[in-house]
XYZ file of C-alpha atoms in Angstrom:
259
model
C 18.739 -2.906 12.696
C 21.985 -4.243 14.219
C 25.378 -2.676 13.580
C 28.176 -4.242 11.508
C 29.827 -5.951 14.472
C 26.604 -7.555 15.641
C 25.764 -8.731 12.118
C 29.260 -10.210 11.757
C 29.020 -12.352 14.888
C 25.435 -13.284 14.097
C 26.435 -14.532 10.649
C 29.415 -16.368 12.158
C 27.119 -18.111 14.632
C 24.687 -19.108 11.888
C 27.452 -20.554 9.725
C 28.886 -22.527 12.644
C 25.479 -23.967 13.498
C 24.782 -24.838 9.861
C 28.181 -26.559 9.475
C 27.564 -28.621 12.593
C 24.080 -29.653 11.492
C 25.235 -30.756 8.052
C 28.177 -32.612 9.595
C 25.834 -34.538 11.862
C 23.464 -35.222 8.958
C 26.303 -36.393 6.738
C 27.625 -38.655 9.474
C 24.222 -40.191 10.070
C 23.511 -40.822 6.400
C 27.007 -42.233 5.821
C 26.619 -44.584 8.775
C 23.203 -45.685 7.611
C 24.506 -46.331 4.095
C 27.513 -48.245 5.461
C 25.263 -50.493 7.564
C 22.286 -50.990 5.277
C 24.196 -51.583 2.020
C 25.913 -54.826 3.168
C 22.765 -55.832 5.065
C 20.280 -55.693 2.166
C 22.620 -55.798 -0.785
C 23.010 -53.195 -3.514
C 19.779 -51.700 -4.870
C 17.832 -48.520 -5.532
C 17.395 -47.623 -1.815
C 21.136 -48.006 -1.318
C 21.754 -45.513 -4.126
C 19.455 -43.023 -2.363
C 21.295 -43.492 0.960
C 24.652 -43.024 -0.765
C 23.495 -39.943 -2.702
C 22.103 -38.339 0.458
C 25.303 -39.056 2.366
C 27.456 -37.634 -0.428
C 25.338 -34.465 -0.734
C 25.405 -33.899 3.027
C 29.174 -34.348 3.084
C 29.621 -31.759 0.303
C 27.316 -29.241 1.988
C 29.056 -29.745 5.321
C 32.414 -29.133 3.647
C 31.146 -25.943 2.006
C 29.767 -24.663 5.310
C 33.074 -25.281 7.076
C 34.961 -23.529 4.272
C 32.619 -20.490 4.505
C 32.973 -20.500 8.282
C 36.769 -20.480 8.144
C 36.779 -17.719 5.508
C 34.505 -15.543 7.599
C 36.387 -16.266 10.822
C 39.616 -15.219 9.111
C 38.218 -11.738 8.539
C 38.749 -9.249 11.394
C 35.613 -8.352 13.314
C 34.364 -4.766 12.853
C 35.275 -2.374 15.631
C 32.547 -1.721 18.193
C 30.574 1.503 17.850
C 30.957 4.303 20.318
C 27.910 4.767 22.591
C 27.196 8.194 21.097
C 27.321 6.878 17.527
C 25.152 3.881 18.425
C 22.594 6.184 20.047
C 22.616 8.484 17.008
C 22.005 5.543 14.655
C 19.173 4.236 16.815
C 17.620 7.707 16.889
C 17.912 8.025 13.112
C 16.250 4.642 12.584
C 13.431 5.589 14.968
C 12.886 8.922 13.191
C 12.844 7.200 9.800
C 10.281 4.682 11.056
C 8.021 7.437 12.424
C 8.295 9.483 9.204
C 6.882 6.561 7.219
C 3.628 6.782 9.175
C 0.779 8.936 7.764
C 0.945 11.380 10.695
C 4.672 10.953 11.263
C 5.979 14.255 9.818
C 3.497 16.305 11.834
C 4.317 14.453 15.038
C 8.050 14.919 14.520
C 7.625 18.623 13.778
C 5.619 19.080 16.980
C 8.220 17.165 19.005
C 11.008 19.345 17.603
C 9.060 22.512 18.423
C 8.457 21.396 21.994
C 12.101 20.399 22.412
C 13.296 23.772 21.126
C 10.849 25.611 23.380
C 12.051 23.668 26.418
C 15.702 24.275 25.499
C 15.138 28.051 25.388
C 13.093 28.204 28.577
C 14.472 30.694 31.085
C 16.365 32.761 28.515
C 15.604 36.062 26.831
C 15.201 34.226 23.505
C 12.156 32.278 24.695
C 9.605 35.054 24.094
C 10.817 36.007 20.563
C 11.031 32.312 19.666
C 7.400 31.795 20.787
C 6.295 34.761 18.654
C 8.238 33.401 15.702
C 6.688 29.967 16.146
C 3.145 31.394 16.234
C 3.821 33.470 13.125
C 5.351 30.477 11.318
C 2.304 28.314 12.101
C 0.007 31.068 10.850
C 1.986 31.415 7.630
C 1.991 27.634 7.130
C -1.800 27.702 7.101
C -1.758 30.204 4.230
C 1.054 28.693 2.162
C -1.329 26.861 -0.155
C -2.892 30.186 -1.240
C 0.371 32.114 -1.615
C 0.990 31.219 -5.234
C 2.022 33.147 -8.312
C 3.669 36.433 -7.418
C 3.712 35.493 -3.722
C 5.785 32.311 -4.202
C 9.198 34.025 -3.715
C 7.935 35.466 -0.433
C 7.145 31.956 0.834
C 10.676 30.762 0.032
C 12.168 33.837 1.682
C 10.018 33.262 4.763
C 11.215 29.644 5.068
C 14.843 30.742 4.881
C 14.244 33.534 7.398
C 12.522 31.084 9.755
C 15.560 28.792 9.807
C 17.942 31.720 10.244
C 15.943 33.254 13.100
C 15.671 29.948 14.957
C 19.435 29.529 14.697
C 19.867 33.090 15.953
C 17.617 32.321 18.933
C 19.792 29.322 19.820
C 22.893 31.517 19.661
C 21.289 34.133 21.913
C 20.426 31.465 24.465
C 23.938 29.960 24.300
C 25.629 33.324 24.849
C 23.267 34.114 27.708
C 24.022 30.827 29.459
C 27.754 31.379 28.967
C 27.420 34.883 30.346
C 26.160 33.477 33.656
C 29.295 31.335 34.031
C 31.906 33.690 32.579
C 34.470 35.399 34.826
C 34.059 39.050 35.661
C 36.655 40.305 33.183
C 34.949 38.552 30.242
C 31.397 39.570 31.010
C 31.340 43.065 29.436
C 32.291 41.782 25.976
C 29.837 38.867 26.225
C 27.081 41.157 27.464
C 27.599 43.493 24.514
C 27.503 40.564 22.088
C 24.352 39.270 23.781
C 22.632 42.641 23.469
C 23.516 42.851 19.770
C 22.261 39.335 19.059
C 19.074 39.900 21.058
C 18.389 43.116 19.135
C 18.903 41.312 15.837
C 16.521 38.576 16.952
C 13.857 41.087 17.976
C 14.131 42.962 14.682
C 14.009 39.742 12.680
C 10.950 38.392 14.491
C 9.157 41.715 14.074
C 9.928 41.720 10.345
C 8.700 38.128 10.071
C 5.432 39.058 11.776
C 4.982 41.950 9.326
C 5.535 39.484 6.494
C 2.804 37.226 7.858
C 0.418 40.180 8.126
C 1.210 41.132 4.531
C 0.572 37.532 3.446
C -2.813 37.606 5.168
C -3.615 40.849 3.327
C -2.635 39.219 0.029
C -4.902 36.243 0.696
C -7.768 38.518 1.706
C -7.312 40.762 -1.327
C -7.177 37.770 -3.662
C -10.558 36.657 -2.370
C -12.225 40.040 -3.296
C -14.002 40.583 0.037
C -15.960 43.587 -1.285
C -17.769 41.521 -3.912
C -20.330 38.838 -3.239
C -18.976 35.318 -3.093
C -20.024 33.178 -6.101
C -21.356 30.448 -3.822
C -23.553 32.934 -1.954
C -24.858 34.346 -5.246
C -25.767 30.893 -6.542
C -27.499 30.031 -3.284
C -29.517 33.253 -3.447
C -30.597 32.495 -7.026
C -31.577 28.940 -6.072
C -33.596 30.262 -3.112
C -35.478 32.727 -5.341
C -36.194 29.937 -7.810
C -37.619 27.697 -5.099
C -39.769 30.556 -3.802
C -41.145 31.095 -7.344
C -41.924 27.380 -7.778
C -43.635 27.241 -4.387
C -45.777 30.296 -5.252
C -46.786 28.760 -8.584
C -47.803 25.498 -6.907
C -49.880 27.410 -4.362
C -51.728 29.255 -7.130
C -52.444 26.005 -8.951
C -53.939 24.474 -5.817
C -56.223 27.478 -5.247
C -57.688 27.207 -8.718
C -60.526 24.683 -9.020
C -60.500 21.629 -11.233
C -60.116 22.568 -14.941
C -63.235 22.661 -17.082
C -63.769 19.596 -19.222
C -64.658 20.216 -22.865
C -67.703 18.237 -24.034
């Protein structure tokens, strides 16, 4: 989709072309009516020529009026390259999200981009652990219902907070490499504190995922037999009984006929 400035000039060009076409059409019909009316005399065809010429003249006038009104308006200011790129990116993302597999593809692209951005920093390893734990929890979200629902919401909020913390750790670490000598001790201390917070948060998130797996396993009652397995066992026993009965019937001779 074009920006406001492009749409303005495109509409201006269309109006100018339309005004010129209707002017040419009106001129041609007016000339034809002026020549053919005295040549053949007044009649029904002459009325058609005159009506067509009059309608074309009116439409041409309207088009020129619209063109002048639009040309009198100031053209929108051109977009900055960064803003134009952001709008193009947003339109592309919106188009991909409308596809059936679009959200999954975009999520994977964002994960890869974040992983690449953190490569070479101390936040890369905790971020990878967090990402693995988040994917594992996402596979169990559908079963974490009822009393476990608040834990799912808390996990989503913690995931966003920990990813933001990982970005901050990486930013401070990169700045630490470029900072002057007198500023490095304070930055190093801040980096150590942030890295410790990230490690503690990722560890707590992993414990949450383990607890969620225990909840799912406990909800399934692993000590008891699964209902599907019980039904299959009963159906197997039934088929064995029917097969044994059929075998006994075949071994018995033909039934005696009563006279």
